[in-house]
Short mmCIF file of N, CA and C in Angstrom, two decimals:
data_model
loop_
_atom_site.label_atom_id
_atom_site.label_comp_id
_atom_site.label_asym_id
_atom_site.label_seq_id
_atom_site.Cartn_x
_atom_site.Cartn_y
_atom_site.Cartn_z
N MET W 1 0.84 -1.20 0.00
CA MET W 1 0.00 0.00 0.00
C MET W 1 0.88 1.25 0.00
N GLU W 2 0.49 2.24 -0.72
CA GLU W 2 1.23 3.50 -0.75
C GLU W 2 0.82 4.39 0.42
N GLN W 3 1.83 4.89 1.11
CA GLN W 3 1.58 5.78 2.26
C GLN W 3 1.61 7.22 1.79
N HIS W 4 0.51 7.89 1.99
CA HIS W 4 0.41 9.29 1.61
C HIS W 4 0.95 10.17 2.73
N SER W 5 1.78 11.19 2.38
CA SER W 5 2.36 12.11 3.39
C SER W 5 1.32 13.13 3.81
N THR W 6 1.30 13.39 5.14
CA THR W 6 0.34 14.34 5.69
C THR W 6 0.95 15.73 5.89
N ARG W 7 2.22 15.99 5.41
CA ARG W 7 2.85 17.31 5.58
C ARG W 7 2.15 18.32 4.70
N PRO W 8 2.00 19.52 5.19
CA PRO W 8 1.37 20.57 4.36
C PRO W 8 2.33 20.98 3.27
N PRO W 9 1.85 21.52 2.20
CA PRO W 9 2.73 21.97 1.13
C PRO W 9 3.65 23.08 1.60
N ASN W 10 4.81 23.22 0.90
CA ASN W 10 5.84 24.19 1.31
C ASN W 10 5.40 25.63 1.14
N ASP W 11 4.47 25.89 0.22
CA ASP W 11 4.08 27.27 -0.01
C ASP W 11 3.06 27.79 0.98
N GLY W 12 2.63 27.01 1.90
CA GLY W 12 1.66 27.45 2.89
C GLY W 12 2.33 28.05 4.09
N PRO W 13 1.60 28.75 4.91
CA PRO W 13 2.19 29.36 6.12
C PRO W 13 2.54 28.32 7.15
N ARG W 14 3.68 28.50 7.79
CA ARG W 14 4.09 27.58 8.84
C ARG W 14 3.30 27.83 10.12
N ARG W 15 3.32 26.80 10.92
CA ARG W 15 2.61 26.92 12.19
C ARG W 15 3.43 27.78 13.17
N GLY W 16 2.74 28.59 13.91
CA GLY W 16 3.38 29.42 14.93
C GLY W 16 3.82 30.78 14.42
N THR W 17 3.79 31.07 13.16
CA THR W 17 4.18 32.39 12.63
C THR W 17 2.93 33.11 12.16
N PRO W 18 2.71 34.34 12.60
CA PRO W 18 1.49 35.05 12.19
C PRO W 18 1.58 35.43 10.73
N PRO W 19 0.51 35.52 10.09
CA PRO W 19 0.50 35.92 8.68
C PRO W 19 0.95 37.37 8.53
N GLN W 20 1.78 37.63 7.53
CA GLN W 20 2.28 38.97 7.26
C GLN W 20 1.31 39.72 6.38
N THR W 21 0.92 40.91 6.88
CA THR W 21 -0.02 41.73 6.13
C THR W 21 0.71 42.95 5.60
N PRO W 22 0.44 43.39 4.42
CA PRO W 22 1.12 44.60 3.88
C PRO W 22 0.73 45.85 4.65
N LEU W 23 1.68 46.78 4.75
CA LEU W 23 1.42 48.04 5.45
C LEU W 23 0.49 48.91 4.63
N PRO W 24 -0.34 49.69 5.29
CA PRO W 24 -1.22 50.60 4.54
C PRO W 24 -0.41 51.72 3.91
N PRO W 25 -0.94 52.39 2.92
CA PRO W 25 -0.18 53.49 2.26
C PRO W 25 0.18 54.62 3.21
N GLN W 26 -0.66 54.88 4.25
CA GLN W 26 -0.35 55.97 5.17
C GLN W 26 0.92 55.68 5.95
N ALA W 27 1.16 54.40 6.29
CA ALA W 27 2.35 54.06 7.06
C ALA W 27 3.60 54.05 6.21
N ARG W 28 3.43 53.78 4.89
CA ARG W 28 4.60 53.76 4.02
C ARG W 28 5.13 55.16 3.78
N HIS W 29 4.25 56.11 3.60
CA HIS W 29 4.63 57.48 3.26
C HIS W 29 4.25 58.41 4.40
N ARG W 30 4.92 58.25 5.54
CA ARG W 30 4.66 59.15 6.67
C ARG W 30 5.38 60.46 6.44
N PRO W 31 4.82 61.56 6.92
CA PRO W 31 5.44 62.87 6.61
C PRO W 31 6.80 63.06 7.26
N GLY W 32 7.08 62.44 8.41
CA GLY W 32 8.35 62.65 9.09
C GLY W 32 9.33 61.54 8.91
N ALA W 33 9.05 60.57 7.99
CA ALA W 33 9.91 59.41 7.82
C ALA W 33 10.91 59.61 6.72
N GLY W 34 11.44 60.79 6.59
CA GLY W 34 12.40 61.09 5.54
C GLY W 34 13.82 60.88 6.02
N HIS W 35 14.73 61.48 5.30
CA HIS W 35 16.15 61.37 5.64
C HIS W 35 16.45 62.14 6.92
N GLY W 36 17.17 61.51 7.83
CA GLY W 36 17.54 62.15 9.09
C GLY W 36 16.49 62.01 10.16
N ALA W 37 15.46 61.19 9.96
CA ALA W 37 14.42 60.98 10.95
C ALA W 37 14.77 59.79 11.80
N VAL W 38 14.38 59.82 13.05
CA VAL W 38 14.59 58.73 13.98
C VAL W 38 13.23 58.27 14.46
N GLY W 39 12.84 57.05 14.07
CA GLY W 39 11.55 56.52 14.50
C GLY W 39 10.38 57.24 13.88
N GLY W 40 10.61 57.99 12.80
CA GLY W 40 9.50 58.68 12.16
C GLY W 40 8.99 59.87 12.92
N ARG W 41 9.79 60.43 13.81
CA ARG W 41 9.34 61.56 14.62
C ARG W 41 9.83 62.90 14.10
N GLY W 42 10.44 62.94 12.97
CA GLY W 42 10.90 64.20 12.41
C GLY W 42 12.40 64.30 12.46
N PRO W 43 12.98 65.29 11.81
CA PRO W 43 14.44 65.43 11.75
C PRO W 43 15.01 65.82 13.10
N VAL W 44 16.18 65.29 13.36
CA VAL W 44 16.88 65.57 14.62
C VAL W 44 17.61 66.89 14.48
N PRO W 45 17.47 67.85 15.41
CA PRO W 45 18.18 69.12 15.30
C PRO W 45 19.67 68.92 15.40
N ARG W 46 20.41 69.66 14.60
CA ARG W 46 21.85 69.54 14.61
C ARG W 46 22.44 70.18 15.86
N ALA W 47 23.57 69.60 16.29
CA ALA W 47 24.21 70.11 17.51
C ALA W 47 24.81 71.48 17.30
N GLY W 48 25.35 71.71 16.10
CA GLY W 48 25.96 73.01 15.83
C GLY W 48 24.96 74.13 15.86
N ARG W 49 23.77 73.89 15.28
CA ARG W 49 22.75 74.92 15.27
C ARG W 49 22.27 75.24 16.67
N SER W 50 22.06 74.18 17.49
CA SER W 50 21.60 74.43 18.86
C SER W 50 22.66 75.15 19.68
N ALA W 51 23.94 74.82 19.42
CA ALA W 51 25.00 75.51 20.15
C ALA W 51 25.08 76.98 19.77
N ARG W 52 24.89 77.27 18.46
CA ARG W 52 24.90 78.68 18.05
C ARG W 52 23.73 79.43 18.64
N GLN W 53 22.55 78.77 18.70
CA GLN W 53 21.41 79.44 19.30
C GLN W 53 21.62 79.69 20.78
N ALA W 54 22.29 78.73 21.47
CA ALA W 54 22.56 78.93 22.90
C ALA W 54 23.53 80.07 23.12
N ARG W 55 24.54 80.16 22.24
CA ARG W 55 25.47 81.28 22.40
C ARG W 55 24.81 82.60 22.08
N GLY W 56 23.91 82.60 21.12
CA GLY W 56 23.24 83.85 20.77
C GLY W 56 22.27 84.32 21.82
N SER W 57 21.72 83.39 22.62
CA SER W 57 20.75 83.78 23.64
C SER W 57 21.40 84.24 24.92
N GLY W 58 22.70 84.08 25.05
CA GLY W 58 23.38 84.49 26.26
C GLY W 58 23.53 85.98 26.33
N PRO W 59 24.16 86.48 27.41
CA PRO W 59 24.35 87.93 27.54
C PRO W 59 25.27 88.45 26.46
N ALA W 60 24.98 89.63 25.97
CA ALA W 60 25.77 90.23 24.89
C ALA W 60 27.14 90.60 25.42
N ARG W 61 28.15 90.44 24.56
CA ARG W 61 29.50 90.82 24.96
C ARG W 61 29.65 92.32 24.98
N GLU W 62 30.63 92.69 25.78
CA GLU W 62 30.89 94.12 25.86
C GLU W 62 31.54 94.59 24.57
N GLY W 63 31.13 95.73 24.09
CA GLY W 63 31.72 96.27 22.88
C GLY W 63 31.14 97.63 22.59
N LEU W 64 31.82 98.40 21.84
CA LEU W 64 31.36 99.73 21.47
C LEU W 64 30.62 99.64 20.16
N PRO W 65 29.33 100.03 20.11
CA PRO W 65 28.59 99.93 18.86
C PRO W 65 29.15 100.87 17.82
N GLY W 66 29.26 100.36 16.60
CA GLY W 66 29.79 101.15 15.51
C GLY W 66 28.73 101.38 14.46
N PRO W 67 29.09 101.94 13.32
CA PRO W 67 28.13 102.18 12.24
C PRO W 67 27.64 100.88 11.65
N ALA W 68 26.39 100.88 11.24
CA ALA W 68 25.75 99.72 10.60
C ALA W 68 25.75 98.51 11.51
N GLY W 69 25.62 98.71 12.83
CA GLY W 69 25.51 97.61 13.76
C GLY W 69 26.81 96.88 14.04
N ARG W 70 27.94 97.35 13.50
CA ARG W 70 29.21 96.69 13.74
C ARG W 70 29.78 97.10 15.08
N ARG W 71 30.73 96.29 15.56
CA ARG W 71 31.37 96.56 16.83
C ARG W 71 32.78 97.06 16.58
N LEU W 72 33.11 98.15 17.24
CA LEU W 72 34.46 98.68 17.12
C LEU W 72 35.42 97.83 17.95
N PRO W 73 36.71 97.87 17.64
CA PRO W 73 37.67 97.11 18.45
C PRO W 73 37.61 97.54 19.90
N ASN W 74 37.46 96.58 20.77
CA ASN W 74 37.28 96.86 22.19
C ASN W 74 38.22 95.97 23.00
N PRO W 75 39.53 96.30 23.06
CA PRO W 75 40.45 95.42 23.77
C PRO W 75 40.22 95.47 25.27
N ARG W 76 40.67 94.45 25.93
CA ARG W 76 40.57 94.37 27.37
C ARG W 76 41.96 94.24 27.96
N LEU W 77 42.41 95.27 28.69
CA LEU W 77 43.74 95.32 29.26
C LEU W 77 43.68 94.96 30.74
N THR W 78 44.74 94.35 31.22
CA THR W 78 44.86 94.10 32.65
C THR W 78 45.22 95.40 33.37
N GLY W 79 45.31 95.32 34.68
CA GLY W 79 45.70 96.51 35.42
C GLY W 79 47.09 97.00 35.05
N LEU W 80 48.03 96.06 34.92
CA LEU W 80 49.38 96.43 34.52
C LEU W 80 49.42 96.92 33.07
N GLY W 81 48.66 96.26 32.21
CA GLY W 81 48.63 96.69 30.81
C GLY W 81 48.04 98.07 30.62
N SER W 82 46.98 98.37 31.36
CA SER W 82 46.40 99.72 31.26
C SER W 82 47.35 100.77 31.81
N GLY W 83 48.10 100.43 32.87
CA GLY W 83 49.08 101.39 33.39
C GLY W 83 50.19 101.67 32.39
N LEU W 84 50.69 100.61 31.77
CA LEU W 84 51.74 100.81 30.76
C LEU W 84 51.21 101.58 29.55
N PHE W 85 49.97 101.31 29.18
CA PHE W 85 49.39 102.01 28.03
C PHE W 85 49.31 103.51 28.27
N CYS W 86 48.75 103.91 29.40
CA CYS W 86 48.57 105.35 29.62
C CYS W 86 49.91 106.04 29.89
N VAL W 87 50.87 105.36 30.53
CA VAL W 87 52.17 105.98 30.78
C VAL W 87 52.91 106.21 29.46
N VAL W 88 52.95 105.18 28.61
CA VAL W 88 53.65 105.31 27.33
C VAL W 88 52.93 106.33 26.43
N ALA W 89 51.60 106.29 26.44
CA ALA W 89 50.85 107.23 25.59
C ALA W 89 51.09 108.67 26.02
N MET W 90 51.08 108.95 27.32
CA MET W 90 51.28 110.32 27.77
C MET W 90 52.71 110.79 27.55
N PHE W 91 53.69 109.90 27.67
CA PHE W 91 55.06 110.31 27.41
C PHE W 91 55.26 110.63 25.93
N LEU W 92 54.69 109.82 25.05
CA LEU W 92 54.79 110.10 23.62
C LEU W 92 54.05 111.39 23.24
N LEU W 93 52.89 111.59 23.86
CA LEU W 93 52.15 112.83 23.58
C LEU W 93 52.90 114.05 24.11
N GLY W 94 53.60 113.89 25.25
CA GLY W 94 54.40 115.00 25.76
C GLY W 94 55.55 115.35 24.82
N CYS W 95 56.22 114.32 24.28
CA CYS W 95 57.29 114.57 23.31
C CYS W 95 56.74 115.21 22.04
N LEU W 96 55.56 114.74 21.61
CA LEU W 96 54.95 115.32 20.41
C LEU W 96 54.54 116.78 20.65
N ASP W 97 54.06 117.05 21.84
CA ASP W 97 53.69 118.43 22.19
C ASP W 97 54.90 119.35 22.19
N GLN W 98 56.02 118.85 22.67
CA GLN W 98 57.23 119.66 22.69
C GLN W 98 57.74 119.95 21.28
N LEU W 99 57.61 118.96 20.39
CA LEU W 99 58.12 119.14 19.03
C LEU W 99 57.21 120.02 18.18
N LEU W 100 55.89 119.85 18.31
CA LEU W 100 54.96 120.54 17.42
C LEU W 100 54.42 121.85 18.00
N PHE W 101 54.18 121.89 19.31
CA PHE W 101 53.52 123.05 19.90
C PHE W 101 54.40 123.80 20.89
N GLY W 102 55.67 123.50 20.94
CA GLY W 102 56.56 124.24 21.82
C GLY W 102 56.31 123.99 23.29
N ALA W 103 56.01 122.76 23.68
CA ALA W 103 55.78 122.38 25.08
C ALA W 103 54.63 123.17 25.70
N SER W 104 53.47 123.16 25.00
CA SER W 104 52.29 123.86 25.52
C SER W 104 51.61 122.99 26.57
N LEU W 105 51.48 123.52 27.77
CA LEU W 105 50.83 122.77 28.84
C LEU W 105 49.32 122.62 28.60
N THR W 106 48.72 123.59 27.94
CA THR W 106 47.29 123.49 27.65
C THR W 106 47.01 122.36 26.67
N VAL W 107 47.81 122.27 25.63
CA VAL W 107 47.65 121.17 24.66
C VAL W 107 47.88 119.83 25.33
N TYR W 108 48.86 119.78 26.23
CA TYR W 108 49.12 118.54 26.95
C TYR W 108 47.93 118.14 27.83
N GLY W 109 47.32 119.11 28.48
CA GLY W 109 46.15 118.81 29.30
C GLY W 109 44.97 118.33 28.49
N VAL W 110 44.78 118.94 27.29
CA VAL W 110 43.68 118.49 26.42
C VAL W 110 43.93 117.07 25.94
N LEU W 111 45.15 116.73 25.60
CA LEU W 111 45.46 115.38 25.15
C LEU W 111 45.36 114.35 26.26
N PHE W 112 45.41 114.80 27.49
CA PHE W 112 45.30 113.87 28.62
C PHE W 112 43.88 113.31 28.76
N LEU W 113 42.87 114.06 28.34
CA LEU W 113 41.49 113.62 28.52
C LEU W 113 41.14 112.37 27.71
N PRO W 114 41.44 112.29 26.39
CA PRO W 114 41.11 111.05 25.68
C PRO W 114 41.89 109.84 26.17
N VAL W 115 43.10 110.05 26.67
CA VAL W 115 43.85 108.93 27.24
C VAL W 115 43.14 108.39 28.48
N CYS W 116 42.60 109.30 29.29
CA CYS W 116 41.84 108.87 30.47
C CYS W 116 40.61 108.06 30.08
N VAL W 117 39.90 108.52 29.06
CA VAL W 117 38.69 107.83 28.63
C VAL W 117 39.02 106.44 28.07
N LEU W 118 40.05 106.36 27.23
CA LEU W 118 40.43 105.06 26.65
C LEU W 118 40.92 104.10 27.72
N THR W 119 41.66 104.60 28.68
CA THR W 119 42.13 103.72 29.76
C THR W 119 40.97 103.17 30.56
N ALA W 120 39.98 104.00 30.86
CA ALA W 120 38.83 103.54 31.64
C ALA W 120 37.96 102.57 30.85
N LEU W 121 37.94 102.69 29.53
CA LEU W 121 37.09 101.80 28.72
C LEU W 121 37.80 100.50 28.36
N TRP W 122 39.11 100.53 28.25
CA TRP W 122 39.83 99.35 27.79
C TRP W 122 40.31 98.43 28.90
N VAL W 123 40.30 98.88 30.13
CA VAL W 123 40.75 98.03 31.22
C VAL W 123 39.68 96.98 31.51
N ARG W 124 40.09 95.82 31.97
CA ARG W 124 39.14 94.75 32.30
C ARG W 124 38.25 95.15 33.47
N VAL W 125 37.09 94.49 33.51
CA VAL W 125 36.14 94.83 34.58
C VAL W 125 36.72 94.49 35.94
N GLY W 126 37.48 93.40 36.02
CA GLY W 126 38.07 93.04 37.30
C GLY W 126 39.17 93.97 37.77
N ASP W 127 39.73 94.78 36.85
CA ASP W 127 40.83 95.69 37.20
C ASP W 127 40.47 97.15 36.97
N VAL W 128 39.18 97.46 36.96
CA VAL W 128 38.78 98.83 36.64
C VAL W 128 39.22 99.83 37.70
N LEU W 129 39.37 99.38 38.92
CA LEU W 129 39.74 100.30 39.99
C LEU W 129 41.18 100.78 39.89
N THR W 130 41.98 100.15 39.05
CA THR W 130 43.36 100.60 38.88
C THR W 130 43.48 101.79 37.95
N ALA W 131 42.47 102.05 37.13
CA ALA W 131 42.56 103.14 36.16
C ALA W 131 42.71 104.51 36.83
N PRO W 132 41.88 104.87 37.82
CA PRO W 132 42.08 106.20 38.44
C PRO W 132 43.39 106.33 39.22
N VAL W 133 44.04 105.20 39.51
CA VAL W 133 45.29 105.25 40.28
C VAL W 133 46.48 105.52 39.36
N VAL W 134 46.50 104.88 38.19
CA VAL W 134 47.66 105.00 37.29
C VAL W 134 47.62 106.26 36.45
N LEU W 135 46.47 106.89 36.32
CA LEU W 135 46.38 108.09 35.48
C LEU W 135 47.19 109.27 36.01
N PRO W 136 47.16 109.59 37.30
CA PRO W 136 48.03 110.68 37.77
C PRO W 136 49.52 110.39 37.58
N ILE W 137 49.91 109.11 37.71
CA ILE W 137 51.32 108.75 37.47
C ILE W 137 51.68 108.98 36.00
N ALA W 138 50.77 108.58 35.10
CA ALA W 138 51.01 108.79 33.68
C ALA W 138 51.07 110.28 33.34
N PHE W 139 50.24 111.08 34.00
CA PHE W 139 50.27 112.53 33.76
C PHE W 139 51.61 113.13 34.16
N ALA W 140 52.14 112.67 35.29
CA ALA W 140 53.43 113.20 35.75
C ALA W 140 54.58 112.74 34.85
N VAL W 141 54.52 111.49 34.38
CA VAL W 141 55.59 111.00 33.51
C VAL W 141 55.57 111.73 32.17
N GLY W 142 54.38 111.93 31.62
CA GLY W 142 54.30 112.63 30.34
C GLY W 142 54.63 114.10 30.45
N LEU W 143 54.60 114.64 31.66
CA LEU W 143 54.90 116.06 31.85
C LEU W 143 56.40 116.34 31.85
N LEU W 144 57.23 115.31 31.94
CA LEU W 144 58.68 115.51 32.00
C LEU W 144 59.24 116.21 30.76
N PRO W 145 58.89 115.78 29.54
CA PRO W 145 59.43 116.52 28.39
C PRO W 145 58.78 117.86 28.14
N VAL W 146 57.66 118.13 28.80
CA VAL W 146 56.92 119.38 28.55
C VAL W 146 57.29 120.46 29.57
N ALA W 147 57.56 120.05 30.80
CA ALA W 147 57.81 121.02 31.87
C ALA W 147 59.10 121.80 31.61
N GLU W 148 59.11 123.05 32.06
CA GLU W 148 60.29 123.90 31.90
C GLU W 148 61.38 123.44 32.87
N SER W 149 62.59 123.43 32.38
CA SER W 149 63.72 123.00 33.20
C SER W 149 64.77 124.10 33.23
N GLY W 150 65.25 124.41 34.44
CA GLY W 150 66.28 125.44 34.59
C GLY W 150 67.68 124.90 34.47
N GLY W 151 67.81 123.60 34.14
CA GLY W 151 69.13 123.00 34.05
C GLY W 151 69.39 122.04 35.19
N GLY W 152 69.79 120.83 34.85
CA GLY W 152 70.10 119.83 35.86
C GLY W 152 68.85 119.10 36.34
N LEU W 153 69.11 118.14 37.21
CA LEU W 153 68.01 117.32 37.74
C LEU W 153 67.10 118.13 38.65
N LEU W 154 67.69 119.02 39.48
CA LEU W 154 66.87 119.83 40.38
C LEU W 154 65.96 120.77 39.60
N GLY W 155 66.47 121.37 38.54
CA GLY W 155 65.63 122.24 37.73
C GLY W 155 64.51 121.49 37.03
N ARG W 156 64.79 120.25 36.61
CA ARG W 156 63.74 119.43 35.99
C ARG W 156 62.65 119.08 36.99
N LEU W 157 63.04 118.78 38.22
CA LEU W 157 62.05 118.46 39.24
C LEU W 157 61.21 119.68 39.60
N MET W 158 61.84 120.85 39.68
CA MET W 158 61.08 122.06 39.98
C MET W 158 60.10 122.39 38.86
N GLY W 159 60.51 122.18 37.62
CA GLY W 159 59.58 122.38 36.51
C GLY W 159 58.43 121.39 36.53
N LEU W 160 58.71 120.17 36.95
CA LEU W 160 57.65 119.17 37.06
C LEU W 160 56.64 119.54 38.14
N VAL W 161 57.13 119.98 39.29
CA VAL W 161 56.22 120.39 40.37
C VAL W 161 55.39 121.60 39.94
N THR W 162 56.02 122.53 39.26
CA THR W 162 55.28 123.71 38.78
C THR W 162 54.20 123.31 37.77
N GLY W 163 54.56 122.40 36.86
CA GLY W 163 53.58 121.95 35.89
C GLY W 163 52.41 121.23 36.52
N LEU W 164 52.67 120.41 37.53
CA LEU W 164 51.58 119.72 38.23
C LEU W 164 50.68 120.70 38.96
N ALA W 165 51.27 121.75 39.51
CA ALA W 165 50.46 122.73 40.25
C ALA W 165 49.61 123.58 39.31
N THR W 166 50.17 123.96 38.17
CA THR W 166 49.41 124.82 37.26
C THR W 166 48.40 124.06 36.41
N GLN W 167 48.64 122.79 36.18
CA GLN W 167 47.74 121.99 35.35
C GLN W 167 46.94 120.98 36.18
N ALA W 168 46.70 121.32 37.43
CA ALA W 168 45.94 120.40 38.29
C ALA W 168 44.50 120.25 37.83
N GLY W 169 43.95 121.26 37.17
CA GLY W 169 42.57 121.15 36.69
C GLY W 169 42.41 120.05 35.66
N TRP W 170 43.35 119.97 34.69
CA TRP W 170 43.29 118.89 33.71
C TRP W 170 43.49 117.53 34.37
N LEU W 171 44.38 117.48 35.33
CA LEU W 171 44.64 116.21 36.02
C LEU W 171 43.42 115.72 36.78
N TYR W 172 42.79 116.61 37.54
CA TYR W 172 41.60 116.22 38.31
C TYR W 172 40.42 115.91 37.38
N GLY W 173 40.27 116.71 36.33
CA GLY W 173 39.15 116.48 35.41
C GLY W 173 39.25 115.14 34.70
N GLY W 174 40.44 114.82 34.19
CA GLY W 174 40.61 113.52 33.52
C GLY W 174 40.47 112.35 34.47
N THR W 175 41.00 112.49 35.68
CA THR W 175 40.90 111.40 36.65
C THR W 175 39.45 111.19 37.09
N LEU W 176 38.72 112.27 37.30
CA LEU W 176 37.31 112.14 37.69
C LEU W 176 36.47 111.54 36.57
N ALA W 177 36.75 111.92 35.31
CA ALA W 177 36.02 111.33 34.19
C ALA W 177 36.28 109.83 34.09
N ALA W 178 37.54 109.45 34.27
CA ALA W 178 37.86 108.02 34.25
C ALA W 178 37.21 107.29 35.42
N GLY W 179 37.18 107.93 36.59
CA GLY W 179 36.53 107.29 37.73
C GLY W 179 35.04 107.10 37.52
N ALA W 180 34.37 108.07 36.89
CA ALA W 180 32.94 107.93 36.61
C ALA W 180 32.68 106.79 35.62
N LEU W 181 33.49 106.72 34.59
CA LEU W 181 33.33 105.61 33.63
C LEU W 181 33.59 104.25 34.27
N VAL W 182 34.59 104.22 35.13
CA VAL W 182 34.92 102.96 35.81
C VAL W 182 33.77 102.52 36.72
N LEU W 183 33.19 103.44 37.47
CA LEU W 183 32.08 103.08 38.35
C LEU W 183 30.85 102.65 37.55
N ALA W 184 30.58 103.32 36.43
CA ALA W 184 29.44 102.93 35.59
C ALA W 184 29.64 101.54 35.01
N ARG W 185 30.83 101.23 34.56
CA ARG W 185 31.10 99.89 34.03
C ARG W 185 30.97 98.83 35.12
N ARG W 186 31.44 99.15 36.29
CA ARG W 186 31.37 98.18 37.40
C ARG W 186 29.93 97.90 37.79
N VAL W 187 29.11 98.94 37.86
CA VAL W 187 27.70 98.75 38.23
C VAL W 187 26.96 97.94 37.17
N LEU W 188 27.20 98.24 35.90
CA LEU W 188 26.56 97.47 34.84
C LEU W 188 26.99 96.01 34.86
N TRP W 189 28.25 95.78 35.14
CA TRP W 189 28.75 94.40 35.20
C TRP W 189 28.10 93.62 36.34
N VAL W 190 27.97 94.26 37.51
CA VAL W 190 27.35 93.58 38.66
C VAL W 190 25.88 93.28 38.38
N ARG W 191 25.16 94.23 37.77
CA ARG W 191 23.75 94.00 37.45
C ARG W 191 23.58 92.90 36.42
N THR W 192 24.47 92.83 35.44
CA THR W 192 24.39 91.78 34.43
C THR W 192 24.63 90.41 35.04
N ARG W 193 25.59 90.32 35.94
CA ARG W 193 25.86 89.03 36.61
C ARG W 193 24.69 88.60 37.47
N ARG W 194 24.06 89.53 38.16
CA ARG W 194 22.91 89.15 38.99
C ARG W 194 21.72 88.74 38.13
N ARG W 195 21.55 89.39 36.97
CA ARG W 195 20.41 89.06 36.10
C ARG W 195 20.58 87.67 35.48
N HIS W 196 21.77 87.36 35.05
CA HIS W 196 22.01 86.07 34.38
C HIS W 196 22.55 85.01 35.34
N GLY W 197 22.78 85.36 36.55
CA GLY W 197 23.25 84.37 37.51
C GLY W 197 22.14 83.84 38.34
#
């Protein structure tokens, strides 16, 4: 007798495996299942873009506004750097005053004011209190080539003392202007730290 096999044909579904159904068209063409999507939830934001947005949302850096929204160069000097800057600047301006204007004390006093302003603006916030201290020293150093000298070291010192006494108004005015700018910068810095801290 011939024994007939009871195995199901090979093209039929096996036991224990669920039948596979085709996906509907809505699942095949999901709106967020494009390139760069994870799990069909939409594109993943790039790290560079988020970092730029985070930097842009932070507190604005200090700088002097220029034309067309640009920022002018705004260096930050240490206490020692600001002292060297104003001392060297005033000495060079004193030599220039002697060569061009015949050692005019009035011209020297006028040139002292922008140096005071630049020193107060360019010094770092942590060293702003050094600006009003180094400015009188710079004024005295720059006065050496401008002051009248009667000959010798003693005459040079007497001319320096006379120049400081007669030009005390420029010295006090420039120092007070620098002190006001320094205090304003310090107050703004403290308020900014408290707001963002």
